[in-house]
PDB file of N, CA and C in Angstrom:
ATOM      1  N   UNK I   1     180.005  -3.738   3.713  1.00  0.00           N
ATOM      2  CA  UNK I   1     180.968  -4.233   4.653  1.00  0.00           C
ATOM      3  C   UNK I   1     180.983  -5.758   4.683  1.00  0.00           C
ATOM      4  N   UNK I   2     179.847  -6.268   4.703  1.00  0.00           N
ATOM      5  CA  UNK I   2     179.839  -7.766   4.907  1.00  0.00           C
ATOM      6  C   UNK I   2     180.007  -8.755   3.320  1.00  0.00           C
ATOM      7  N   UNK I   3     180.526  -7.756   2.229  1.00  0.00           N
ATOM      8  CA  UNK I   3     180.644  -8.015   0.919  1.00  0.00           C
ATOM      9  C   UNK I   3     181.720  -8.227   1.001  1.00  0.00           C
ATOM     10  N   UNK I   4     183.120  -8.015   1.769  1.00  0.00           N
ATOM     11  CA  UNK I   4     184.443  -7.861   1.610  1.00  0.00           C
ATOM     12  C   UNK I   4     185.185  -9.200   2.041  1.00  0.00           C
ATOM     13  N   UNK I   5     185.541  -9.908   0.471  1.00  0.00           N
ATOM     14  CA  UNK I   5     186.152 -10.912   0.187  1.00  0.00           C
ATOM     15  C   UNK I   5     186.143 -11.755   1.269  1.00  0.00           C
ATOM     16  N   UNK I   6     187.528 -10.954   2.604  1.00  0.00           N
ATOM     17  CA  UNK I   6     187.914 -11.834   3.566  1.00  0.00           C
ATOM     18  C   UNK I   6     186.708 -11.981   4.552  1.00  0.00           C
ATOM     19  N   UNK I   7     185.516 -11.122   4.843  1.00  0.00           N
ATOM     20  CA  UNK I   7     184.594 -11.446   5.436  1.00  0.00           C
ATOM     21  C   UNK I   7     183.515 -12.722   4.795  1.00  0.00           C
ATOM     22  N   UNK I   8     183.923 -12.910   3.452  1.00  0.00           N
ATOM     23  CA  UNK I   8     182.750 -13.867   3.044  1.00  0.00           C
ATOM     24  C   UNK I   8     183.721 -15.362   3.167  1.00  0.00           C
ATOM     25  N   UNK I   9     184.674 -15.349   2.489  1.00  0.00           N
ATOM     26  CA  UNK I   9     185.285 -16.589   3.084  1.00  0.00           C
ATOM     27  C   UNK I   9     186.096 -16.850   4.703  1.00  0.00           C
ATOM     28  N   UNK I  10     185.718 -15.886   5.293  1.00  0.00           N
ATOM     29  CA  UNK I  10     185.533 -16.401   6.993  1.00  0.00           C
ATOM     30  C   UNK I  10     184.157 -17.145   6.947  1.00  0.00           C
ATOM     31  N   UNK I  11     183.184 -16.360   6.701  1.00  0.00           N
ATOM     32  CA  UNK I  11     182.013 -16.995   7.076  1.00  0.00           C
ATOM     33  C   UNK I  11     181.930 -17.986   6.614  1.00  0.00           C
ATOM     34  N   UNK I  12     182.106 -18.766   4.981  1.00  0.00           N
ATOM     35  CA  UNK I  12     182.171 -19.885   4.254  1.00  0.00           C
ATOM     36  C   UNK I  12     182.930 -20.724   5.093  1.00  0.00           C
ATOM     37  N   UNK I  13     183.853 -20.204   5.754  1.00  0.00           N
ATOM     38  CA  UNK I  13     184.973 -21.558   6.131  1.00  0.00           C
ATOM     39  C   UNK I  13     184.009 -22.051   7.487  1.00  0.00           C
ATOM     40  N   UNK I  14     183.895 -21.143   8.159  1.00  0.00           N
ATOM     41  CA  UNK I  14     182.980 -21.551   9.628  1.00  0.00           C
ATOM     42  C   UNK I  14     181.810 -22.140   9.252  1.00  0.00           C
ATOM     43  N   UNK I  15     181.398 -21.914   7.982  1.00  0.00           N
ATOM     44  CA  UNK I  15     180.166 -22.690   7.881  1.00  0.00           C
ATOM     45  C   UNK I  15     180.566 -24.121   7.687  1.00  0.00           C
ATOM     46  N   UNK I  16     180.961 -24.293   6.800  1.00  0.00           N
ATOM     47  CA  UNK I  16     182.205 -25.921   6.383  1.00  0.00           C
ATOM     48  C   UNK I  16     182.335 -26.717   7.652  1.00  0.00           C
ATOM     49  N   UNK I  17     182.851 -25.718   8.036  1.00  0.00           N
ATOM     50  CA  UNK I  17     183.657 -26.690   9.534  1.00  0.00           C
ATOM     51  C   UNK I  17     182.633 -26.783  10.580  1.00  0.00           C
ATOM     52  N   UNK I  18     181.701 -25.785  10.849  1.00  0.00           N
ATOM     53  CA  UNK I  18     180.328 -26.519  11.450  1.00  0.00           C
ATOM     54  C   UNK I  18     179.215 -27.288  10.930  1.00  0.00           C
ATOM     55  N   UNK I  19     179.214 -27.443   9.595  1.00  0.00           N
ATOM     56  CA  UNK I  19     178.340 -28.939   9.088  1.00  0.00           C
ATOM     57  C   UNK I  19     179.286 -29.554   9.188  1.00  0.00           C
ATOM     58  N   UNK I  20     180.780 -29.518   9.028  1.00  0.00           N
ATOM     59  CA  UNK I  20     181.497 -31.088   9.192  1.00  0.00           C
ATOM     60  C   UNK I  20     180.965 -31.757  10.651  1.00  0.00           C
ATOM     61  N   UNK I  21     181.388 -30.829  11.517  1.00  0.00           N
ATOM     62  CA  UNK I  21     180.925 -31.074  13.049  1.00  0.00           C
ATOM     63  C   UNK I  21     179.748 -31.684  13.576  1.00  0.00           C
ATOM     64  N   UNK I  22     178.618 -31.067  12.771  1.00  0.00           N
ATOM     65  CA  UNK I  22     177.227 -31.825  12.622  1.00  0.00           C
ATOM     66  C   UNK I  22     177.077 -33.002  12.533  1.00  0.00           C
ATOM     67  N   UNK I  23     178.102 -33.421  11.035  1.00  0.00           N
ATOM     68  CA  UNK I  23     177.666 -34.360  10.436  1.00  0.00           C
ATOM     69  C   UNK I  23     178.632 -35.632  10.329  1.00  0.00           C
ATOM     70  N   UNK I  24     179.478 -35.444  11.680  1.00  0.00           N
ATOM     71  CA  UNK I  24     180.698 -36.424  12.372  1.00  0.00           C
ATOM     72  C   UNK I  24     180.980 -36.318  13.452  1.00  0.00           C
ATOM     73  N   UNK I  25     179.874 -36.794  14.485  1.00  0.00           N
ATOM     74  CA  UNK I  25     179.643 -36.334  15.915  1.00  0.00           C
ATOM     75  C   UNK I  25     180.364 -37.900  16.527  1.00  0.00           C
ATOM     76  N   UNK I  26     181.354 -38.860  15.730  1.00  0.00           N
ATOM     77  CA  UNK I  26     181.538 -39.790  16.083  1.00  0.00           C
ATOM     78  C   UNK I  26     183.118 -39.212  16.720  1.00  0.00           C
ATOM     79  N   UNK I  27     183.832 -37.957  15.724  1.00  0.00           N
ATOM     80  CA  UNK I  27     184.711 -38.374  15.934  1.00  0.00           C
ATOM     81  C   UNK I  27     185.199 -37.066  16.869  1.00  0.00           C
ATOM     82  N   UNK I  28     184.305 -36.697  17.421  1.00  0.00           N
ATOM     83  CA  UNK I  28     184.170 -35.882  19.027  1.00  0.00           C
ATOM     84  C   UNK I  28     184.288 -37.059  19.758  1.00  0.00           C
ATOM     85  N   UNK I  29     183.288 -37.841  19.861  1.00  0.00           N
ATOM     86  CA  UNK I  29     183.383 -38.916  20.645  1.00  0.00           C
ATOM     87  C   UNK I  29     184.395 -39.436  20.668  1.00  0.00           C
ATOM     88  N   UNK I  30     184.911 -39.925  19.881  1.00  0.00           N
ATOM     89  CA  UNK I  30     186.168 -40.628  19.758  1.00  0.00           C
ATOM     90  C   UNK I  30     187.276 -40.070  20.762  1.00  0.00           C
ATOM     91  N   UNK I  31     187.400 -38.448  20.537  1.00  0.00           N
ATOM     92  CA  UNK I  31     188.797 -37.998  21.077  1.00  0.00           C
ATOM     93  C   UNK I  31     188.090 -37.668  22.455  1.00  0.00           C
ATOM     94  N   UNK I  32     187.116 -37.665  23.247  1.00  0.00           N
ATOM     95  CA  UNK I  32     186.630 -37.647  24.407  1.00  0.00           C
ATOM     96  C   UNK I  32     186.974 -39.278  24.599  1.00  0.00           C
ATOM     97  N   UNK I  33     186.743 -40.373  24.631  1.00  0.00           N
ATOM     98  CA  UNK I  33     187.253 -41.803  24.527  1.00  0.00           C
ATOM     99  C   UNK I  33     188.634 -41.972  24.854  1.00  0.00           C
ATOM    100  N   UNK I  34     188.919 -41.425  23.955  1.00  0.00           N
ATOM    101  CA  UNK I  34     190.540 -41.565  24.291  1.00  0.00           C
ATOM    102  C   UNK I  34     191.193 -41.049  25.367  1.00  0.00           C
ATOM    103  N   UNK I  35     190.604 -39.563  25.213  1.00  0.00           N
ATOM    104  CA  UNK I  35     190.660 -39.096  26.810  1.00  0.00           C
ATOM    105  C   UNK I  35     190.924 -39.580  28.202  1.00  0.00           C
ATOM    106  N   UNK I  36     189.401 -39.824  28.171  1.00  0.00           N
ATOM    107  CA  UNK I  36     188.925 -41.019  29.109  1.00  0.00           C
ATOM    108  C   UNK I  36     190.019 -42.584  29.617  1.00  0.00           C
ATOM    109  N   UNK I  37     190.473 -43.167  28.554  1.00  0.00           N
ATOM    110  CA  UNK I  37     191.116 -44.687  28.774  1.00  0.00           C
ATOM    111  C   UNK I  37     192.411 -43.492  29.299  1.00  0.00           C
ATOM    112  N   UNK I  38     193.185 -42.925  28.501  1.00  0.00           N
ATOM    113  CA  UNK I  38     194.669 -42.234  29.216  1.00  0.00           C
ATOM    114  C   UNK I  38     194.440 -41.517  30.318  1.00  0.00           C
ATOM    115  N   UNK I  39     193.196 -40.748  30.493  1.00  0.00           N
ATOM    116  CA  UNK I  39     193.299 -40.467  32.176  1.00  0.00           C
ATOM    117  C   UNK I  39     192.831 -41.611  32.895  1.00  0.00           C
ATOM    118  N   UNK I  40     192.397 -43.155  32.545  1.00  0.00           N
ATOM    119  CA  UNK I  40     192.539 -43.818  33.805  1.00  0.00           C
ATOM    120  C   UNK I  40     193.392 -44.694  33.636  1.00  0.00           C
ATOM    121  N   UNK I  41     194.505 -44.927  32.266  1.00  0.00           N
ATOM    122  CA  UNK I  41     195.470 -45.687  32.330  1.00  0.00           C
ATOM    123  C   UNK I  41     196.705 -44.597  33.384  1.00  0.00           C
ATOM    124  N   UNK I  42     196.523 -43.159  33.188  1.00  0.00           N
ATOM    125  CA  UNK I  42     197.367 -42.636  33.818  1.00  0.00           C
ATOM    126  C   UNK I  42     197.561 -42.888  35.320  1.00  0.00           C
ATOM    127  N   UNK I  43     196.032 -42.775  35.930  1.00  0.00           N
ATOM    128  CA  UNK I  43     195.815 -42.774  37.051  1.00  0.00           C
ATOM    129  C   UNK I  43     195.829 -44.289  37.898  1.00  0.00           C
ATOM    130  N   UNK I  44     195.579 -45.188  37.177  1.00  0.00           N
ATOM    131  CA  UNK I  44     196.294 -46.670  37.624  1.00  0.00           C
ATOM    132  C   UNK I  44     197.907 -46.347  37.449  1.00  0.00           C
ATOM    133  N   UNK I  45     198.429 -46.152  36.659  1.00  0.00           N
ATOM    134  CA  UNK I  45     200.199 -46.027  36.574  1.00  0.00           C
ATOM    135  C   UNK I  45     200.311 -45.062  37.570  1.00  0.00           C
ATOM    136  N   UNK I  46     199.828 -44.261  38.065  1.00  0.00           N
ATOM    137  CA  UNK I  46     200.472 -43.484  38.861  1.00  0.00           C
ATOM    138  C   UNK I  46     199.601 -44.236  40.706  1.00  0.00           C
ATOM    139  N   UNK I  47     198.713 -44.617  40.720  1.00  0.00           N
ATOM    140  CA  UNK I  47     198.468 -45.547  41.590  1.00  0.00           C
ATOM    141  C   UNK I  47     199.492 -47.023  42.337  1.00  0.00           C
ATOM    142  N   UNK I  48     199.907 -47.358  41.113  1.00  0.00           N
ATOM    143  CA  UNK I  48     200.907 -49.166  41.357  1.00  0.00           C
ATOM    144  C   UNK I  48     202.019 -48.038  41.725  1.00  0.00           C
ATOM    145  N   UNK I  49     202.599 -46.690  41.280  1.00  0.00           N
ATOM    146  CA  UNK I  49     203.746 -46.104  41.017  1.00  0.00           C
ATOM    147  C   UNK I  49     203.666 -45.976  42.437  1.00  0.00           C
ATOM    148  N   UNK I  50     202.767 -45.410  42.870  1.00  0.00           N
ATOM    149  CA  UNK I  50     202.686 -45.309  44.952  1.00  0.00           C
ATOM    150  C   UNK I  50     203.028 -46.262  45.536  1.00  0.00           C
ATOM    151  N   UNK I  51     201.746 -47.532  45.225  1.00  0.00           N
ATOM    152  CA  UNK I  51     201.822 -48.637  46.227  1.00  0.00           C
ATOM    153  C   UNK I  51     203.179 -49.004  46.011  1.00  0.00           C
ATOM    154  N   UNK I  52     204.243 -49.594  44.929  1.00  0.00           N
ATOM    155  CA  UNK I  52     204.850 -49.964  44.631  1.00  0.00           C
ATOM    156  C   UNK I  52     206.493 -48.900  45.832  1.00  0.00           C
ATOM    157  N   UNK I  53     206.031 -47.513  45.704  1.00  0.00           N
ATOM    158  CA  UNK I  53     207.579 -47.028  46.267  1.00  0.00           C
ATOM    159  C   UNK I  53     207.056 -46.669  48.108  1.00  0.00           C
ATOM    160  N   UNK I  54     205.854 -47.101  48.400  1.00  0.00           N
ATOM    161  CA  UNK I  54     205.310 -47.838  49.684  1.00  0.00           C
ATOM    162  C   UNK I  54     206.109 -48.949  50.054  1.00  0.00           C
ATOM    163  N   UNK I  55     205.645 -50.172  49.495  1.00  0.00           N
ATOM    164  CA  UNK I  55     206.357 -51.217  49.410  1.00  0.00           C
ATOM    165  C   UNK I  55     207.859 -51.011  49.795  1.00  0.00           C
ATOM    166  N   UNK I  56     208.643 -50.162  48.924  1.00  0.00           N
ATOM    167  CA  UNK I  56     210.012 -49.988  48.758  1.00  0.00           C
ATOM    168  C   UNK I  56     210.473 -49.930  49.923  1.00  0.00           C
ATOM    169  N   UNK I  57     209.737 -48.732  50.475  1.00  0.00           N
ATOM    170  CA  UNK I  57     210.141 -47.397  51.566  1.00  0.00           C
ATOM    171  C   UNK I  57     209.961 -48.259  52.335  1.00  0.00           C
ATOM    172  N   UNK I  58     209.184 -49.491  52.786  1.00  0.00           N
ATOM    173  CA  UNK I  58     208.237 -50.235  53.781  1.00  0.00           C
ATOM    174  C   UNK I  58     209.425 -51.074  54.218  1.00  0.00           C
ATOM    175  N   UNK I  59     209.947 -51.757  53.165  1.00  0.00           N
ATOM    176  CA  UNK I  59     210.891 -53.297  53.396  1.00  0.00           C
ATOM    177  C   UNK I  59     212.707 -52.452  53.248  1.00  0.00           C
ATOM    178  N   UNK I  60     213.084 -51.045  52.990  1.00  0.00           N
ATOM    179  CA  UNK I  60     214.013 -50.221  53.574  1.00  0.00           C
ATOM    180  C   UNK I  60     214.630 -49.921  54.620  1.00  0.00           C
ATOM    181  N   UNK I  61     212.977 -49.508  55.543  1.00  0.00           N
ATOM    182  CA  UNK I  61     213.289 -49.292  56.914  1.00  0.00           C
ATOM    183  C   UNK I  61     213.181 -50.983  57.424  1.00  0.00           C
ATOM    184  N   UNK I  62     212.345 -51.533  56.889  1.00  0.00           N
ATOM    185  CA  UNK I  62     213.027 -53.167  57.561  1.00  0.00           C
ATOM    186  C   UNK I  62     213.982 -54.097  57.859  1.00  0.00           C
ATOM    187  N   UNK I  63     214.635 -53.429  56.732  1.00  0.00           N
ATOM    188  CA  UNK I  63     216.455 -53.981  56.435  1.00  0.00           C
ATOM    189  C   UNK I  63     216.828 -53.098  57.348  1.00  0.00           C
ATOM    190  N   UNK I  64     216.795 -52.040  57.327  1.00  0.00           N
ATOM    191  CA  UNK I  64     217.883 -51.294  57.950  1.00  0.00           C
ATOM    192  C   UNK I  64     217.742 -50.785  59.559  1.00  0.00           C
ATOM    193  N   UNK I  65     216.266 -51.317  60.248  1.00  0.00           N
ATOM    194  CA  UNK I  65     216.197 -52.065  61.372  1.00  0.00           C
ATOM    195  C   UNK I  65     216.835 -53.541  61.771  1.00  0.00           C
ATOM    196  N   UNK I  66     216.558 -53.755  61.099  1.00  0.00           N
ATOM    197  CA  UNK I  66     217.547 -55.382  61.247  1.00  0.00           C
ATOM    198  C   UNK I  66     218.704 -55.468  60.966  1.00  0.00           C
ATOM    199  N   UNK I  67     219.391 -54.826  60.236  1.00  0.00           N
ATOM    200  CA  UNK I  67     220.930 -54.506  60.763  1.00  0.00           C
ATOM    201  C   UNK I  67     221.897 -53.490  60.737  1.00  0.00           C
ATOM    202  N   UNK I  68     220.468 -52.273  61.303  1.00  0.00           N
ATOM    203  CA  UNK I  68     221.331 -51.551  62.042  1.00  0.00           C
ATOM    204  C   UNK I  68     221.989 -50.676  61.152  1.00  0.00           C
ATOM    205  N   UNK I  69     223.648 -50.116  61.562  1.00  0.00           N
ATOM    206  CA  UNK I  69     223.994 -49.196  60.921  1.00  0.00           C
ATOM    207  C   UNK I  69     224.838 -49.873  59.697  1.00  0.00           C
ATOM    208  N   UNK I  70     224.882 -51.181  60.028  1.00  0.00           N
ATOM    209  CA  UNK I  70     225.493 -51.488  58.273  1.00  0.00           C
ATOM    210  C   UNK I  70     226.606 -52.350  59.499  1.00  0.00           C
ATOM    211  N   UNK I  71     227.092 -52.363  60.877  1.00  0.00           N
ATOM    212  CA  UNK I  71     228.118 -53.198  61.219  1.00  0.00           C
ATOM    213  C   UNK I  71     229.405 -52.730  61.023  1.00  0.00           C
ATOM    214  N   UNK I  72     229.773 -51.279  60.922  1.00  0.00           N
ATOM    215  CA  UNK I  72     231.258 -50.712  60.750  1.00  0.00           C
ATOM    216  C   UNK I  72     232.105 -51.352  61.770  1.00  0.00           C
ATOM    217  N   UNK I  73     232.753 -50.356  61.569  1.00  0.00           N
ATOM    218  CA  UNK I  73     233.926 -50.714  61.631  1.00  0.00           C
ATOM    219  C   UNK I  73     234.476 -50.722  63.765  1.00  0.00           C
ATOM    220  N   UNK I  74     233.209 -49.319  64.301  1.00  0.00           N
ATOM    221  CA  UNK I  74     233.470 -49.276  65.622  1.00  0.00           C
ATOM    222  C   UNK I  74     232.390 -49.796  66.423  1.00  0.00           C
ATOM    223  N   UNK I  75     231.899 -50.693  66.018  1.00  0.00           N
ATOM    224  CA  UNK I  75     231.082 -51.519  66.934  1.00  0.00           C
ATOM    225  C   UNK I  75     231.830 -52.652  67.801  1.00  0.00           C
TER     226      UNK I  75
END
């Protein structure tokens, strides 16, 4: 059973690809790295993206306390 072609080159290939893994533990690291900088470039962009429509919402209701309904037409 364990003679049959497609069972020996499964096992060959998994073997391959776990000494590659062994023997290039940089470039795990690497894509954990990258990871890392885009979830905290994300999380600053989505941080300024708050303060920033704070701000907005903040100086909105300020204008539109200060004059009101806009000054139509039946005032």
């Amino acid at each position: 059973m364990l003679n049959h072609p497609w069972i020996v080159y499964a096992i060959a290939l998994i073997s391959v690809r776990i000494e590659r893994a062994r023997n290039a533990p940089t470039r795990g690291a690497s894509a954990v790295e990258w990871a890392i900088i885009t979830a905290i470039i994300a999380g600053a962009a989505l941080g300024l993206a708050t303060l920033i429509r704070t701000m907005v919402e903040s100086k909105s209701a300020e204008i539109q306390s200060n004059f009101g309904t806009g000054g139509g037409a039946d005032t």
